[in-house]
Coordinates of C-alpha atoms in Angstrom, one line a residue:
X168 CA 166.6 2.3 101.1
X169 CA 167.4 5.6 99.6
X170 CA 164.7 7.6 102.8
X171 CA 166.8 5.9 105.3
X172 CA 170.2 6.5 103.4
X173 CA 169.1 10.0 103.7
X174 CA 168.4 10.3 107.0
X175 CA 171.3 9.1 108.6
X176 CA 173.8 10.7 106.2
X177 CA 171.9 14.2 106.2
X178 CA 172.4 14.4 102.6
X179 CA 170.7 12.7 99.2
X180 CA 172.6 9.5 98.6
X181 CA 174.1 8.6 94.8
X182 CA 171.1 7.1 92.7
X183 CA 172.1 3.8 92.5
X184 CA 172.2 1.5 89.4
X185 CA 169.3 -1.2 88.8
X186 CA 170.3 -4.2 90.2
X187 CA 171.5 -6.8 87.4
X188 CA 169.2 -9.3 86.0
X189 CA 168.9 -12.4 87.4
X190 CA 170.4 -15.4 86.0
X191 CA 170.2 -19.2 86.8
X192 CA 172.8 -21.1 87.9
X193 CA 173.4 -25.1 87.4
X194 CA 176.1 -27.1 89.3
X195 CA 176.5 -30.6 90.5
X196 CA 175.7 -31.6 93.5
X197 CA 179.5 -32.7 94.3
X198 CA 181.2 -29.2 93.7
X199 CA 179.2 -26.1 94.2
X200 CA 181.9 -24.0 92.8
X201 CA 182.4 -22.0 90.1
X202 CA 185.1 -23.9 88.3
X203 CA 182.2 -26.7 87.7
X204 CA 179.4 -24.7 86.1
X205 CA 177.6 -26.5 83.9
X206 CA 175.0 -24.4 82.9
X207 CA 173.5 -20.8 83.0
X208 CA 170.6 -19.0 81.5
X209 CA 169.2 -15.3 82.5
X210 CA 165.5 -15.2 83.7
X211 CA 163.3 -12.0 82.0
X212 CA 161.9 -11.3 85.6
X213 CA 162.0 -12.1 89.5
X214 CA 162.0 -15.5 90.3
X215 CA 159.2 -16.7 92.8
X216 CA 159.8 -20.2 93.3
X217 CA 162.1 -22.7 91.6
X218 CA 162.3 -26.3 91.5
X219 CA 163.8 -29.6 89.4
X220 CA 162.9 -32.8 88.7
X221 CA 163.2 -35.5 86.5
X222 CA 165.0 -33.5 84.1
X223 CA 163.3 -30.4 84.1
X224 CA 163.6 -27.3 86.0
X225 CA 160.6 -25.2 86.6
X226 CA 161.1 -21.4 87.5
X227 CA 157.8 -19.3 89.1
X228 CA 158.6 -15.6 88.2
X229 CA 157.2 -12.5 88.8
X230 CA 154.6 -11.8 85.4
X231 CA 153.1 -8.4 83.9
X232 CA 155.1 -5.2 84.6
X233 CA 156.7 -6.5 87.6
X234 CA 159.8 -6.7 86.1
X235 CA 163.8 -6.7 87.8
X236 CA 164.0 -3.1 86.1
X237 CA 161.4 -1.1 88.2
X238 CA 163.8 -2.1 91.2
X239 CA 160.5 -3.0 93.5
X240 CA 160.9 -4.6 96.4
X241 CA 157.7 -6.2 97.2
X242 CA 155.7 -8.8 95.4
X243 CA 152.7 -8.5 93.3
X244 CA 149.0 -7.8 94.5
X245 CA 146.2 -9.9 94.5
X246 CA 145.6 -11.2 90.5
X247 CA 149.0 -10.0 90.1
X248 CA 150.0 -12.1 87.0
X249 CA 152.3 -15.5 87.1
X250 CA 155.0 -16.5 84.4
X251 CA 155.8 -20.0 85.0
X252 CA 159.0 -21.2 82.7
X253 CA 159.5 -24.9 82.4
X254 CA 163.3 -25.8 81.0
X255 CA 164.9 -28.9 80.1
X256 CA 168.2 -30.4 81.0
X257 CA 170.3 -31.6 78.2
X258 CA 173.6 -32.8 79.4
X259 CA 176.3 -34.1 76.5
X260 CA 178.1 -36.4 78.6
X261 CA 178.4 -38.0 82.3
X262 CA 178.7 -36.2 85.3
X263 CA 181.6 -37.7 87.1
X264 CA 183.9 -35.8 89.8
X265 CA 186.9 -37.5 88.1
X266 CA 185.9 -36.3 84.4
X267 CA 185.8 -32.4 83.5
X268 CA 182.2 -30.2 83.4
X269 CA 180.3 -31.6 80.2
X270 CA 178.5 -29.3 77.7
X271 CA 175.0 -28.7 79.5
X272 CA 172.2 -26.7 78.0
X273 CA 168.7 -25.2 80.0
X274 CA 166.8 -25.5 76.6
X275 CA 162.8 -23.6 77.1
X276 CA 160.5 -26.2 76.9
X277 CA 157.0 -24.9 78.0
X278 CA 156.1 -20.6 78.9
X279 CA 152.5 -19.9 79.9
X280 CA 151.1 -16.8 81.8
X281 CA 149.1 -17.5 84.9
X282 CA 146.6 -14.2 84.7
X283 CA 144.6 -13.3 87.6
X284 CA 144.2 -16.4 89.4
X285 CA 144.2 -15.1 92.9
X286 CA 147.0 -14.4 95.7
X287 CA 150.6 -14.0 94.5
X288 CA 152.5 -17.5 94.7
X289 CA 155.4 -18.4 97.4
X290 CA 156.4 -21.9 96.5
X291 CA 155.9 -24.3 93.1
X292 CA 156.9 -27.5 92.7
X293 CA 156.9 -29.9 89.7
X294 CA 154.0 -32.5 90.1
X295 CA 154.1 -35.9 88.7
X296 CA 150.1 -37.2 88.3
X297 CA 150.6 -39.9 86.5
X298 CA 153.6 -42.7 86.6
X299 CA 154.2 -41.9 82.8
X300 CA 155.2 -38.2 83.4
X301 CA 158.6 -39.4 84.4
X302 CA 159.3 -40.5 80.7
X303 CA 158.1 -37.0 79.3
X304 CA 158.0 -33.2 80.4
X305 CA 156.0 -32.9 83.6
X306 CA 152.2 -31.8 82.9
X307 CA 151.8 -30.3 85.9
X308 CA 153.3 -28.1 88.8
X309 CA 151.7 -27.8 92.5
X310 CA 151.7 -24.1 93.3
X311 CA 151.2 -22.5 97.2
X312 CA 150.3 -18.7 97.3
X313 CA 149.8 -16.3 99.9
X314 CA 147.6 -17.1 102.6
X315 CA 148.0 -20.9 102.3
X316 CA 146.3 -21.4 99.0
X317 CA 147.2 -24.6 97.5
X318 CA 146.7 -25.9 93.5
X319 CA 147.6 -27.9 91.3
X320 CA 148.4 -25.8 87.6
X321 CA 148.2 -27.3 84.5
X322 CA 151.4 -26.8 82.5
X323 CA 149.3 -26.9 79.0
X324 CA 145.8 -24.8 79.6
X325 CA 146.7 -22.8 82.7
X326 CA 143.7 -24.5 84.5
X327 CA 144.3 -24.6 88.3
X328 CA 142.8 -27.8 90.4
X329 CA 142.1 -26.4 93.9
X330 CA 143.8 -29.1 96.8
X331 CA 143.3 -26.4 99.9
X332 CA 141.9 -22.8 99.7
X333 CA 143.7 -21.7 102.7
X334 CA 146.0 -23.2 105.7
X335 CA 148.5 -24.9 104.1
X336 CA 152.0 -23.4 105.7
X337 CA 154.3 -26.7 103.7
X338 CA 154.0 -29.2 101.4
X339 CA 156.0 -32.5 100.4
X340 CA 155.4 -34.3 97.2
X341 CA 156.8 -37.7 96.4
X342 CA 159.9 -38.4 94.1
X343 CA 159.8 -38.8 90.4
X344 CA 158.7 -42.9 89.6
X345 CA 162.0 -43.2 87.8
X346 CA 163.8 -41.4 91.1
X347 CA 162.2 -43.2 93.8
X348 CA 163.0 -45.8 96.5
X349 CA 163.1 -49.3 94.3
X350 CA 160.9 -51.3 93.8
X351 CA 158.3 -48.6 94.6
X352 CA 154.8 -49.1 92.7
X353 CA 154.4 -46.5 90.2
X354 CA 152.9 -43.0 91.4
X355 CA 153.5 -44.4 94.8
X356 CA 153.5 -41.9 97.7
X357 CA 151.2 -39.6 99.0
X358 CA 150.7 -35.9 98.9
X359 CA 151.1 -34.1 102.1
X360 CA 150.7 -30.6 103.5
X361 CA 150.9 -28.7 106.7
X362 CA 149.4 -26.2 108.3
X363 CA 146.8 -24.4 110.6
X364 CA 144.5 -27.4 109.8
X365 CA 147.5 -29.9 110.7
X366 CA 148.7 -32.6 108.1
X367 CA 146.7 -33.4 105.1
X368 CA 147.4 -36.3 102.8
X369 CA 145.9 -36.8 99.5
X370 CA 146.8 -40.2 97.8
X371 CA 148.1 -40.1 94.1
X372 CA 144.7 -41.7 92.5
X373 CA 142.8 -38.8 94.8
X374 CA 144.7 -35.8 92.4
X375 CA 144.4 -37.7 89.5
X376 CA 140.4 -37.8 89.9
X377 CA 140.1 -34.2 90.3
X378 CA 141.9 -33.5 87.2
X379 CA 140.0 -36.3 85.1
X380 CA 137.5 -34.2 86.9
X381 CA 138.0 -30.6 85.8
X382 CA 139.8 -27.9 88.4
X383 CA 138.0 -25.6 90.5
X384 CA 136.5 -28.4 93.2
X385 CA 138.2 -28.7 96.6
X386 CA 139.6 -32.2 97.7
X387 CA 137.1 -32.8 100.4
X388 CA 137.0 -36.5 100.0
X389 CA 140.8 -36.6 100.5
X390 CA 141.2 -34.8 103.1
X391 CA 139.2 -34.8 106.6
X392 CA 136.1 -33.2 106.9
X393 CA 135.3 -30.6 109.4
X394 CA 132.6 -32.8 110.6
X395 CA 134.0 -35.6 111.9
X396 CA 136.4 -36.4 114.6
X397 CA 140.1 -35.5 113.2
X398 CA 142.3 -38.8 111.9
X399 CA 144.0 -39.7 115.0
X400 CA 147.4 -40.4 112.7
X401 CA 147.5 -37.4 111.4
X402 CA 147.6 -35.2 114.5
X403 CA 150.8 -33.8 115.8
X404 CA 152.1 -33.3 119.2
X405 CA 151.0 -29.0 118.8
X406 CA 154.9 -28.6 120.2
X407 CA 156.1 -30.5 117.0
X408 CA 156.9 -28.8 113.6
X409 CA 156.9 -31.4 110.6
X410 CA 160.1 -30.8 108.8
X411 CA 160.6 -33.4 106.0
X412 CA 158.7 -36.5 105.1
X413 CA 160.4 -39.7 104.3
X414 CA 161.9 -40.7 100.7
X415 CA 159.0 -43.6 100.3
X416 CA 156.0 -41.2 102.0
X417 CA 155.6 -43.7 104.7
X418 CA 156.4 -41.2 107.9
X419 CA 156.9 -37.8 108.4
X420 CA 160.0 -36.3 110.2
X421 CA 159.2 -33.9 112.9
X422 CA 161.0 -31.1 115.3
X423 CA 160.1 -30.6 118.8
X424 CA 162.1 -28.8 121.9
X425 CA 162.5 -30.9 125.1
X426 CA 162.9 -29.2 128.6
X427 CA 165.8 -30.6 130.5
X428 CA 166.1 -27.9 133.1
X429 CA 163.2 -26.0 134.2
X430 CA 163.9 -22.1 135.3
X431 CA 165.2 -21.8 139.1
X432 CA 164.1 -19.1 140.5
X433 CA 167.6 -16.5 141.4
X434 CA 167.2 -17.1 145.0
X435 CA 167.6 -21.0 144.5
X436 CA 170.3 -21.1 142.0
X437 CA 173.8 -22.3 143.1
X438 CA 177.0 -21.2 142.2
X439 CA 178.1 -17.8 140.0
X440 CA 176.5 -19.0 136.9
X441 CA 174.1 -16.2 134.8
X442 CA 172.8 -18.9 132.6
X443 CA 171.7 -21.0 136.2
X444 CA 168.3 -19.3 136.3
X445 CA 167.2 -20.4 133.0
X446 CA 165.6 -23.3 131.1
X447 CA 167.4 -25.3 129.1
X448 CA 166.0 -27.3 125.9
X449 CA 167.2 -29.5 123.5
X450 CA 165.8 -30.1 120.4
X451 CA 164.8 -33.8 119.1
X452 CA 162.8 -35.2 116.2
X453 CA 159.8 -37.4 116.5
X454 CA 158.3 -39.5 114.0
X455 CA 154.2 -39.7 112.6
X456 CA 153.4 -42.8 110.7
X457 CA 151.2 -42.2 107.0
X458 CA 152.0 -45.9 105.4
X459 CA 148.6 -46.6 107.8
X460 CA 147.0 -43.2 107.0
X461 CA 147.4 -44.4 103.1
X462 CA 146.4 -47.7 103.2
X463 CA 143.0 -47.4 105.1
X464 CA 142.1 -45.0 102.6
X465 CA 143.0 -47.3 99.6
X466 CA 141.4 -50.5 101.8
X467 CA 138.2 -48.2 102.3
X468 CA 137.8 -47.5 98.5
X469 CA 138.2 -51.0 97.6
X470 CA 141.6 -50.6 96.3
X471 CA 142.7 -54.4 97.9
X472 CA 145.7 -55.1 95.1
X473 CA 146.9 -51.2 95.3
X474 CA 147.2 -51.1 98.5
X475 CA 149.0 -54.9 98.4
X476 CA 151.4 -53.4 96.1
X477 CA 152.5 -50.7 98.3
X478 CA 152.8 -53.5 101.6
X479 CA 154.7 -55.5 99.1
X480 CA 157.5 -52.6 97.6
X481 CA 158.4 -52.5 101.7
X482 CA 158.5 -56.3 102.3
X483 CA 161.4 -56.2 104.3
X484 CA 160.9 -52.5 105.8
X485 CA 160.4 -52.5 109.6
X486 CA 158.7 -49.0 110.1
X487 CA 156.0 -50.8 107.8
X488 CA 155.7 -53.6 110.1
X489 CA 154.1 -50.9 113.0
X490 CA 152.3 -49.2 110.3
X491 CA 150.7 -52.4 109.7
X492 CA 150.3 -53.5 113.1
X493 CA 148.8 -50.2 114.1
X494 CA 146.1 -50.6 110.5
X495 CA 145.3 -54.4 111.8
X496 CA 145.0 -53.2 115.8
X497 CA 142.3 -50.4 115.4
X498 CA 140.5 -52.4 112.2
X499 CA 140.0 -55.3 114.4
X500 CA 139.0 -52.6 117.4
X501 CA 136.4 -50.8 114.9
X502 CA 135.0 -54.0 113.9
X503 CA 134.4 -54.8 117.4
X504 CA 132.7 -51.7 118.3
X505 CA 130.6 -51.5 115.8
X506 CA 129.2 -55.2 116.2
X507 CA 128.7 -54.7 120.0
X508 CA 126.5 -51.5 119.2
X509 CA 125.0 -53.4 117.1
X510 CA 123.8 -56.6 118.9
X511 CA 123.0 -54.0 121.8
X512 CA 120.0 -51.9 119.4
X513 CA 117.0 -53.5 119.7
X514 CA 115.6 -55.3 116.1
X515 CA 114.0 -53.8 113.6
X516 CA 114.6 -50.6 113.9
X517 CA 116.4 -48.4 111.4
X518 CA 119.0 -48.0 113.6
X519 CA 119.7 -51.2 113.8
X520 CA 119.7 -51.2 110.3
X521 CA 122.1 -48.8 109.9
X522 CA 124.5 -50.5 113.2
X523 CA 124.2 -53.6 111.2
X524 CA 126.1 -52.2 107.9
X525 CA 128.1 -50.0 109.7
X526 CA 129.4 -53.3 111.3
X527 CA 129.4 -55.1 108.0
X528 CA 131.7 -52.9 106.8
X529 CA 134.1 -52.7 109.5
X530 CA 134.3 -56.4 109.4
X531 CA 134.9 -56.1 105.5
X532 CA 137.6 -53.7 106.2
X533 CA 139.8 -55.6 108.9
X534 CA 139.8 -58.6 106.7
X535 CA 140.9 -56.1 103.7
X536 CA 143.9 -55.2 105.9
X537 CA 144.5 -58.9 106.6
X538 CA 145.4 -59.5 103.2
X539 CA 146.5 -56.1 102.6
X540 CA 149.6 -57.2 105.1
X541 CA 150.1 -60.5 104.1
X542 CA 152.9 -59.5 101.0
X543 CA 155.0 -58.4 104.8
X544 CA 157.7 -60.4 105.1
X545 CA 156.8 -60.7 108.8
X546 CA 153.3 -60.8 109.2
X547 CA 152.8 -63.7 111.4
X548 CA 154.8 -61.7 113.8
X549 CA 151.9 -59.0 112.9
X550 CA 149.0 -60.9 113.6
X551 CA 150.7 -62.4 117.1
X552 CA 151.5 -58.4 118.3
X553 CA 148.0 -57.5 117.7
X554 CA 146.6 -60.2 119.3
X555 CA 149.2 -59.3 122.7
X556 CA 147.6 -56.5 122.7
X557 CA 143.9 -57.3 122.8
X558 CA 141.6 -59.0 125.0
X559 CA 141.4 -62.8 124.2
X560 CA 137.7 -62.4 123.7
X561 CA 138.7 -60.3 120.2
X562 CA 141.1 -63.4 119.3
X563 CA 138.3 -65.1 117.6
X564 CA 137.3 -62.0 114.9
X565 CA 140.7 -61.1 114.5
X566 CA 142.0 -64.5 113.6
X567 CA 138.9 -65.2 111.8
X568 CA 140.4 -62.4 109.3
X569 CA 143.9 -63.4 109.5
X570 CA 143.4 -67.0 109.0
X571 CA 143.6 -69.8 111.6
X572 CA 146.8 -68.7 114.9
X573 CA 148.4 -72.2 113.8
X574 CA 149.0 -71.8 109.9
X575 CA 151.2 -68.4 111.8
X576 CA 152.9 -70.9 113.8
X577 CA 154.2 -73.3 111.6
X578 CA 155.2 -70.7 109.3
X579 CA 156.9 -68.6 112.1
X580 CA 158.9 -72.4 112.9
X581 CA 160.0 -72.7 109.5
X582 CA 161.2 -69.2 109.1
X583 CA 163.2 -69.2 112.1
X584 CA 160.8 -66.8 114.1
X585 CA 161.0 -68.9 117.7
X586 CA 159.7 -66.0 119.7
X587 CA 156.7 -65.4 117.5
X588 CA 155.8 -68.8 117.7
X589 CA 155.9 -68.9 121.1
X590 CA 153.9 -65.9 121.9
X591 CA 151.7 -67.8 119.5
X592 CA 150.7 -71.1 121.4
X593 CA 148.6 -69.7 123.7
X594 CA 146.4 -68.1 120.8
X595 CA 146.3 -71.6 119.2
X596 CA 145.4 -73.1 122.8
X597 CA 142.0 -70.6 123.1
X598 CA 141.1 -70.5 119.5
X599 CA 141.9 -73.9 117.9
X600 CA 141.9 -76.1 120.8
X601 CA 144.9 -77.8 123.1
X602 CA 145.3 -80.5 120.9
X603 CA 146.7 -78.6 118.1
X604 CA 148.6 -76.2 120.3
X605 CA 150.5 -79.9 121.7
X606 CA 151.5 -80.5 117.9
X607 CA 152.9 -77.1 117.4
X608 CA 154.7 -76.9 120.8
X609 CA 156.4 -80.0 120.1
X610 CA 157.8 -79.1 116.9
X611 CA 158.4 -75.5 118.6
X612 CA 160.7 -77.7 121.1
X613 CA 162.3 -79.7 118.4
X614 CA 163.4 -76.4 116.6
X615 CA 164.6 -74.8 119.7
X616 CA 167.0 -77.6 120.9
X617 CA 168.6 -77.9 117.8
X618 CA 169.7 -73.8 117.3
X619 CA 170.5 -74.5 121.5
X620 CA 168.1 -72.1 122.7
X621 CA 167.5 -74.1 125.9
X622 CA 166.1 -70.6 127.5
X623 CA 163.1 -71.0 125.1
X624 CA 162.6 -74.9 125.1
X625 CA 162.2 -74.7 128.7
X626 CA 159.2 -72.2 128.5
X627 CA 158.1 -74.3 125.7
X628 CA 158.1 -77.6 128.2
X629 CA 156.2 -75.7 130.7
X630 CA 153.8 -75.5 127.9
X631 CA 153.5 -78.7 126.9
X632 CA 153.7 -79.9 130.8
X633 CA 152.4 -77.5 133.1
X634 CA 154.8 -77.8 136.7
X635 CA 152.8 -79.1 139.8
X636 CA 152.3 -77.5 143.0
X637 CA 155.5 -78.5 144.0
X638 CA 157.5 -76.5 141.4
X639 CA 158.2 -80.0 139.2
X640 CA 157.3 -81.2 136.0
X641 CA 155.0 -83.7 136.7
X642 CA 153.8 -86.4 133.5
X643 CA 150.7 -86.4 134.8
X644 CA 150.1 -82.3 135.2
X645 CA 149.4 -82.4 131.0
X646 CA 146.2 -84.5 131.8
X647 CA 145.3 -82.1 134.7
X648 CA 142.9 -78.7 134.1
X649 CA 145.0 -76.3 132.6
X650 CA 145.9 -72.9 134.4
X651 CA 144.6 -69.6 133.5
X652 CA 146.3 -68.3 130.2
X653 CA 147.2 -65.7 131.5
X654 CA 150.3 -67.7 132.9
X655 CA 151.2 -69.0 129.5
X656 CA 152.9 -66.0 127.9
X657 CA 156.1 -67.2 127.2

């Protein structure tokens, strides 16, 4: 700074040269070194914002007479202009850490001029809308400016789709379809952003109607409205900062600081240590689940096989497990609600009326996530959780959804799942009668002596014969009035 330069020195500094142009540099990700450049091209102006994907790298830079020369050091104004420069990656051969550099060109694919469109931008990011954009160059780019404006810009027209028109501090989009988790559903993942508003998720379909739509409209129907009560999964601990979200979009990855030592006041603190009189901290992460977040929302529009799909690409996955044991826990408490409100209006009314669909469509929604997590490799062990959880007087809807407690049992016995089928009898005892809960336990029994888990038999023979008053298994106690079931939990 030449005024500062001056004032310490007491004399005019040198005029100093214009800083050189700047240029972009490509390496791999194995050896960030000079000897394995692959590539370099030199940009006409500042860069804003730069990003790659699926083969492409997109630079934001600086547009209209804001150029490197005029050795400015702040950005533009408000409808300051934006250059956006889309380049290709065209590598000759492999990239190996054994092999030498191969010939790599950044080959100009797309330059358009963003004029006047508002705030200047801080971040871009290469935005794939539809699954097929992997296979050709990216249509679109998802741009943040100042003041927490988000939109998404079309590569071809220029024409900006408003997502947020203020608030948003960060945003995370999914990978590429051809650089995703496998088996992941084409244009799986959800859009998420952070800021003074908290987390917002938009889902995939949700972007791609407002473009089929035209741009200009703010994504009210994907995110919360101000209205109603905020989305219980989607708010933060306020001491938590998201920081990343995971590779599938199913949770997002948060920093928070933990006090381990509270300040001591000087008269209190022992020993010659400074540091004694202050708090420590130690920061941890935390974890917010959106697999649920995203598949109400898909359940809700009547997306059924979608949101199958998405349970079925993390079959095996056990984060998606609670995810879907948190969807099925407060569906089945919803429905619930809603149909006690209901039977409590009095007839006729248009209240009632309006109680009655509400609870209708509750009802239709905790079936849909019933089926929804059926693809779940362990959904039995699902349906049993939630039902652990609730009173035994919700066992009846929930299971009604689900489909009958011993249909879980059998199939929990033949996949191995002991404990799940356990916890399970005393479900099958209150909803389909002690009869069939006898037929289960035996087998139950059966497969538990044979992989020697004598532990779990015995709990299982209590079952099947309650002890006496004297502490015995009596023959006789099976024919006697069972106890309450809430001594059956195995």
């Amino acid at each position: 700074a030449p005024p500062l330069a001056r004032a310490l020195s007491g004399a005019a500094p040198p005029r100093l040269p214009p800083p050189p142009p700047p240029e972009l540099y490509l390496y791999p990700r194995f050896h960030l070194d000079r000897t394995s450049l692959l590539a370099r091209r030199r940009l006409p102006s500042r860069p804003v914002a730069v990003d790659g994907a699926g083969g492409c790298v997109l630079v934001a830079l600086e547009g209209g007479a804001r150029r490197v020369s005029d050795g400015g050091g702040g950005g533009a104004g408000v409808g300051a202009p934006l250059d956006i420069l889309l380049l290709r990656v065209d590598v000759g051969s492999p990239i190996e850490p054994s092999l030498p550099p191969p010939r790599c060109a950044l080959t100009a694919v797309r330059s358009l001029s963003v004029l006047g469109a508002g705030p200047p931008a801080v971040d871009a990011a290469l935005a794939f809308v539809a699954a097929s954009d992997a296979a050709t160059t990216p249509h679109h780019a998802l741009l943040r400016r100042a003041g927490g404006f988000l939109a998404l810009l079309d590569l071809e027209t220029g024409a900006e789709t408003t997502l947020a028109r203020s608030g948003v501090e960060r945003f995370w989009l999914p990978p590429p379809p051809d650089q995703g988790p496998p088996g992941r559903p084409p244009g799986d993942g959800p859009w998420c952003a952070y800021g003074e508003g908290g987390m917002r998720v938009w889902l995939p379909s949700d972007v791609r109607g407002l473009v089929a739509g035209g741009g200009g409209r703010e994504a009210v129907a994907a995110a919360t409205p101000p209205a109603t009560p905020p989305d219980p999964e989607l708010e933060f601990d306020p001491e938590a900062y998201p920081l990343a979200i995971t590779a599938c979009g199913d949770a997002a990855l948060a920093a928070r600081q933990r006090v381990v030592r509270a300040a001591v006041p000087a008269d209190r603190a022992l020993g010659d240590d400074p540091h004694a009189t202050l708090p420590l901290f130690i920061p941890t992460l935390a974890t917010q689940p959106l697999l649920s977040v995203v598949l109400r929302r898909l359940l809700a529009a009547g997306r059924l096989e979608e949101a199958g799909g998405v349970v079925a690409a993390r079959r095996d996955a056990v984060h998606a497990g609670a995810s879907l044991e948190w969807l099925l826990f407060t569906s089945l408490d919803a429905a619930r609600s809603t149909r006690a409100a209901a039977d409590k209006c009095a007839g006729g009314t248009d209240e009632k009326k309006t109680l009655e669909a509400a609870a209708d469509a509750a009802t239709l929604l905790l079936r849909a996530a019933a089926l929804a997590a059926r693809p779940h490799a362990h959904h039995a062990a699902i349906a049993v959780a939630v039902a652990r959880k609730t009173d035994a007087a919700a066992w009846p809807a929930l299971f009604a959804a689900v489909g009958p407690p011993g249909d879980l049992v059998a199939d929990a016995v033949a996949g191995g799942a002991l404990d799940v089928a356990a916890a399970a009898l005393v479900v099958v005892d209150r909803v389909q009668g002690s009869a069939a809960a006898h037929g289960l336990a035996l087998a139950l029994l059966k497969a538990a002596l044979e992989e020697g888990r004598h532990a779990l038999a015995a709990d299982v023979a209590r079952f099947v014969v309650p002890p006496s008053a004297g502490g015995a298994l009596s023959p006789g106690a099976a024919e006697a009035p069972p106890p309450p079931s809430t001594s059956w939990w195995s």
